[in-house]
C-alpha positions in Angstrom: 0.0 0.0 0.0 1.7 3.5 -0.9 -0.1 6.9 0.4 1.1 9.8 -1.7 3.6 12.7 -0.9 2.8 16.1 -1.3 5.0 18.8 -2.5 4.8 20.4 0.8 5.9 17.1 2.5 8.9 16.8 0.1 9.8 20.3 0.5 9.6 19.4 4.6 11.2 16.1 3.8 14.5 18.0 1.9 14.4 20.4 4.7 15.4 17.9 7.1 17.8 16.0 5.3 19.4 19.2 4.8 19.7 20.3 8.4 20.3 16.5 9.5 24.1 16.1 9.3 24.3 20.1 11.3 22.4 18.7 14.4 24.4 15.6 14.6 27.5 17.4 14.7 29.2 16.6 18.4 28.7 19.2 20.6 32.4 19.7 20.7 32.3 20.8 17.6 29.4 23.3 17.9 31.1 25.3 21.2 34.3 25.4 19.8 36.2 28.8 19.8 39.0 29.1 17.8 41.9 31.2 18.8 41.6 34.8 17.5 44.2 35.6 14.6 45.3 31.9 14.5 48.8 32.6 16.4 51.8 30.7 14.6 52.9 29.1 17.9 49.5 27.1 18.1 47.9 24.6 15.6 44.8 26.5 14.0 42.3 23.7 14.9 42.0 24.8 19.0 39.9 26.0 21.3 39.4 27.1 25.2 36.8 26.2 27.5 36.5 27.0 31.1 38.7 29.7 32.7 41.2 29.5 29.8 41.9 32.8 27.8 44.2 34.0 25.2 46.6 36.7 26.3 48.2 38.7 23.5 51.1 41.0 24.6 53.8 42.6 23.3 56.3 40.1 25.4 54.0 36.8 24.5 51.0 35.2 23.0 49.7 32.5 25.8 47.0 30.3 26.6 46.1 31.1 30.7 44.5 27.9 31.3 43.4 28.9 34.9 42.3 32.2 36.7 44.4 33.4 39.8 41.4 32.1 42.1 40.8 29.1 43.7 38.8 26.0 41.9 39.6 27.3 38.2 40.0 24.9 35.4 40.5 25.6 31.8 41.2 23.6 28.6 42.6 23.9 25.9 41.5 21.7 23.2 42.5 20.2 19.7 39.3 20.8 18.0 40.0 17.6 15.4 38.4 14.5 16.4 40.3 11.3 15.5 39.8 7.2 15.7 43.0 4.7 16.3 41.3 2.9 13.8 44.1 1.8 11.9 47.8 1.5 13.5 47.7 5.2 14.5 50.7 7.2 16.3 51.0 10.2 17.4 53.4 12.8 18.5 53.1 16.6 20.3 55.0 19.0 21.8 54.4 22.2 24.0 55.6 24.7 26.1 54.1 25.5 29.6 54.9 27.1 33.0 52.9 26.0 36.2 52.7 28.7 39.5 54.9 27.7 42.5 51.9 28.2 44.4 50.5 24.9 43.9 51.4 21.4 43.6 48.0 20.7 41.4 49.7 21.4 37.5 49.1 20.7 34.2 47.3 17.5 32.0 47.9 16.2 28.5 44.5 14.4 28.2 42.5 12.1 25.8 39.1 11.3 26.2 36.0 10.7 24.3 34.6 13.4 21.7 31.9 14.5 23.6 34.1 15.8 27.2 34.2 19.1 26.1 30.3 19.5 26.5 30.6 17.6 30.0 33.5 20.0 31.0 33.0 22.8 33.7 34.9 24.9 35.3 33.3 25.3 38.7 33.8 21.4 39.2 36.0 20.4 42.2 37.3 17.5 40.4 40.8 18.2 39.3 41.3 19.0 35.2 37.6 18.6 34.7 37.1 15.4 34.1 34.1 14.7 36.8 32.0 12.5 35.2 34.5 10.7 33.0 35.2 7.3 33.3 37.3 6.6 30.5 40.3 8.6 29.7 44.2 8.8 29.4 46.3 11.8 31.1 50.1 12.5 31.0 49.9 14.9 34.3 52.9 17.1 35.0 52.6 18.5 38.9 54.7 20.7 41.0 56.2 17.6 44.0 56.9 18.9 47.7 60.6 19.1 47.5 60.1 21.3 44.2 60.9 19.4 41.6 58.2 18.8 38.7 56.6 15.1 38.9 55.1 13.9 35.4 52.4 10.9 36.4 50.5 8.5 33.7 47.0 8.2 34.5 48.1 7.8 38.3 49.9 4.4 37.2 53.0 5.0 36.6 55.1 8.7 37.5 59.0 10.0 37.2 60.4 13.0 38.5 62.7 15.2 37.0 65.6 16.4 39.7 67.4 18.7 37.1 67.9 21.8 38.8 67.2 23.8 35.4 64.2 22.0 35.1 63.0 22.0 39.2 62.4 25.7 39.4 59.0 25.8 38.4 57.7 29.0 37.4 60.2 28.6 34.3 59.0 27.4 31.2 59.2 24.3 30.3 58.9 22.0 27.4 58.0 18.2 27.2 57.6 16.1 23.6 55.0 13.3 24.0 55.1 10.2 21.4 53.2 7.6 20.9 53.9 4.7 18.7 51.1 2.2 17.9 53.7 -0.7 16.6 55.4 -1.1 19.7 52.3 0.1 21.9 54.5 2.5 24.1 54.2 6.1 25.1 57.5 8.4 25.8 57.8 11.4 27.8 60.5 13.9 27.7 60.4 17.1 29.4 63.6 19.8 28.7 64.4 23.3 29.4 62.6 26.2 27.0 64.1 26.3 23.5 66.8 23.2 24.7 67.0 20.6 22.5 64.7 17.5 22.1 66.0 14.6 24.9 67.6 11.7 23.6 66.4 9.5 26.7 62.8 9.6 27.9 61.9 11.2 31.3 58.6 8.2 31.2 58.2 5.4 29.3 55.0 3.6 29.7 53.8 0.5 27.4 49.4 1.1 26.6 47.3 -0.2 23.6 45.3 3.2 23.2 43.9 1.1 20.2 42.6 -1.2 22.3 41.2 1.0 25.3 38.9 3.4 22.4 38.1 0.5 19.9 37.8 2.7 17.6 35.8 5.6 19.2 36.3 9.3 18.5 38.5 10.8 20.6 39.7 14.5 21.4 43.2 15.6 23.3 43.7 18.7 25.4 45.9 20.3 27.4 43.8 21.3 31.2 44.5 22.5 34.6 43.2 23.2 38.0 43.8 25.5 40.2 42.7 23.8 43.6 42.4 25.4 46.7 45.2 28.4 45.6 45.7 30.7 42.9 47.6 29.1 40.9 47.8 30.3 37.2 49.0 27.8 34.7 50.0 28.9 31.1 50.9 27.3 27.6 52.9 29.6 25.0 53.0 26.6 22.0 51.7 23.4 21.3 51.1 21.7 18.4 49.7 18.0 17.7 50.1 15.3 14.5 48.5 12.4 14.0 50.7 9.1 11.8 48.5 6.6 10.7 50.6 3.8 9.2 49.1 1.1 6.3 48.7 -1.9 7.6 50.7 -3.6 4.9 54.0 -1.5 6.5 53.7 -4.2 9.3 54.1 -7.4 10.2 51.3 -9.0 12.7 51.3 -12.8 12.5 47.8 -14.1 13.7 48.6 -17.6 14.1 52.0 -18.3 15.0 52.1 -21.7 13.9 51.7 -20.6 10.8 54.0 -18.1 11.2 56.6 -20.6 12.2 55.6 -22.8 9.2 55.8 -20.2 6.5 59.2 -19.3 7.9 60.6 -22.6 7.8 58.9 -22.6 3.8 61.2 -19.7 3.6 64.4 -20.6 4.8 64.1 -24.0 3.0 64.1 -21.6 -0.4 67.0 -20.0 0.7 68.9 -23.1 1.1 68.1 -24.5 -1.8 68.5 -21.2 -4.2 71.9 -20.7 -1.7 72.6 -24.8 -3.2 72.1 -24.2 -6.9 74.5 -21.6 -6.7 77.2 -23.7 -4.8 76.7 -26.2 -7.5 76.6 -24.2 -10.4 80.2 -22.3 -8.9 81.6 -26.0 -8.1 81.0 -27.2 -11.4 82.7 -24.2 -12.7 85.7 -24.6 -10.8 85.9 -28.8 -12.0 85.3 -28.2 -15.4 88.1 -25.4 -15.4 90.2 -27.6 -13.4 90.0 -30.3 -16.2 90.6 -27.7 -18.8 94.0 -26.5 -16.8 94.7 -30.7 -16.5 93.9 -31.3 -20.0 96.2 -28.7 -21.7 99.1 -29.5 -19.5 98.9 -33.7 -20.9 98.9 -32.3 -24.6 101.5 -30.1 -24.3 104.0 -33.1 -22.4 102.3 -35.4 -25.3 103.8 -32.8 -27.6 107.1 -32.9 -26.6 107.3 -36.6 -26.2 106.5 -37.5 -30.1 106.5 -34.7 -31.7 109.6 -33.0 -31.1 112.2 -35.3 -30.5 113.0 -36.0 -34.1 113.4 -32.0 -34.2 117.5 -31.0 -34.9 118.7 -27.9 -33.5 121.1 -26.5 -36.0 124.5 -25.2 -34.7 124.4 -21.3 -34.5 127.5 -21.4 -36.8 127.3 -23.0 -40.3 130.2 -25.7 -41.9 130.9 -25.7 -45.1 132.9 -28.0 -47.6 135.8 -27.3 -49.4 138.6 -28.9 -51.9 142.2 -29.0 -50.3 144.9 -29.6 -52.6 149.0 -29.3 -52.7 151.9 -29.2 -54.5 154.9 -30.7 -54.0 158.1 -27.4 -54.6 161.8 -28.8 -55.0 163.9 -25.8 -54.5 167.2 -26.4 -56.2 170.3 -24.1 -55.5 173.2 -23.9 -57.6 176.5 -22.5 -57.1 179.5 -22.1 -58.8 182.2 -23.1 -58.3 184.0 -19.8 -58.6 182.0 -18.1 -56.7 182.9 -20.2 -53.9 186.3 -20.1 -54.3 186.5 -16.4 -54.0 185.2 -16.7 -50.5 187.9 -19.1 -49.7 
């Protein structure tokens, strides 16, 4: 059975498709504010909430995330949703400072897409989370002998005892990576404007993969005040997201087979690796033989060949006719002559 449309229902029907996709935007989304004039030392997709302002000076452009009053919070939030859907990394750096007046500091968080709409910042619960049952923060606090502590979702924490680095108050800047092969997160935290740690401050192995299952998730940088009047601030920050192909890795699912298809490999190698011995042996015999061969033809030629060979003398003999002849030599004197020598 069919029941006819009118033109006004299409019309109302088109209406509503059309405006569809702009009320299921997430309302973190929706109350974004973006920075005003999109300074260079931020990403251009962020936003505040709370007690968090911009402050543009002629010494600085900063994010305050807190007022100088008791029980402020602010955030500062990347305003571009993501999934670890697929093997997915990420990496950020920023620059902050947290007030000596507190030990309550400053949060790296990750939650789910819609925090920003439960976010408040009259809430007593610390970085604005009340409510929020599932999330990941990289805390960096202010400890009682004054160094600065850096804490994992309260399971794991380091401090840093470099004196540079103890004085807070001073800025300070910490690089935050996060690789999805190995499942690890790395902390560093270094002096403004020093260079990027070799060594991590905190290392701490998580599967964010498998703690969102693929849900939308949003990161921020918060803070909270407490009981003082403490002002926290964040002069840069910027945030990337890697996602890798799956075909760049190598995740076995059955091991056995894993093993099997190894062994199937190796036994290729080693019997390409075998032709090639052979091939290069067989070279080596048949040039062998050749040497062998030459060397028996050339004794056989100078066994039978050239021993009927004369070597002529270097100086050449030839004949010749001898004769002689027989001279009588007769000598005759006279007789006068010989008397007149008497």
């Amino acid at each position: 059975m069919t029941f006819p449309i009118s033109r006004h229902s299409k019309a109302s029907y088109v209406l509503i498709i059309t405006l569809l996709p702009l009320f299921s935007e997430p309302i973190s989304s929706l109350s974004l504010q973006p920075l005003a004039k999109n300074p260079s030392n931020f990403d251009p997709q962020i936003g505040l909430f709370g007690d968090a302002i911009f402050i543009n000076s002629d010494s600085t452009r900063s994010v305050r995330l807190t007022r100088p009053a008791p029980s402020s919070s602010g955030l500062l939030l990347h305003g571009k949703p993501f999934r670890f859907l697929k093997p997915t990394s990420f990496s950020t750096d920023f620059t902050f400072s947290i007030s000596p007046q507190t030990r309550v500091g400053l949060a790296l968080i990750i939650a789910r897409s819609d925090f920003p709409s439960k976010f408040s910042s009259k809430t007593e619960t610390p970085f604005g989370l009340y409510g929020e049952n599932r999330f990941f923060e990289i805390e960096f606090d202010k400890l009682v002998n004054g160094n600065v502590g850096v804490g994992v979702s309260g399971l794991k924490s380091a401090s840093v005892s470099n004196a540079s680095l103890a004085n807070v108050g001073v800025k300070l800047q910490s690089w935050v990576d996060y690789d999805a092969s190995s499942k690890r997160i790395e902390v560093r935290l270094g002096g403004f404007g020093s260079a990027r740690p070799y060594n991590p401050l905190l290392a701490y192995p998580i599967d964010l993969a498998g703690m969102w299952e693929g849900e939308e998730v949003v990161v921020g940088l918060s803070s909270f005040s407490g009981h003082s009047v403490q002002s926290s601030s964040v002069y840069s920050w910027s945030f990337r997201v890697r996602s890798v192909p799956k075909s760049m890795h190598s995740q076995p699912i059955d091991p056995q087979g894993y093993t099997n298809e190894f062994v199937e490999e190796q036994e290729k190698v080693q019997k390409k690796s075998g032709c090639a011995l052979g091939i290069l042996s067989g070279l080596f015999f048949a040039t062998g033989c050749g040497v062998l061969a030459a060397v028996v033809l050339l004794f056989l030629w100078a066994m039978f060949v050239d021993r009927n060979v004369i070597i002529p003398a270097e100086g050449s003999v030839h004949p010749v006719d001898f004769s002689y002849e027989k001279i009588n030599v007769i000598v005759e004197k006279s007789l006068e002559d010989v008397k007149g020598k008497l």
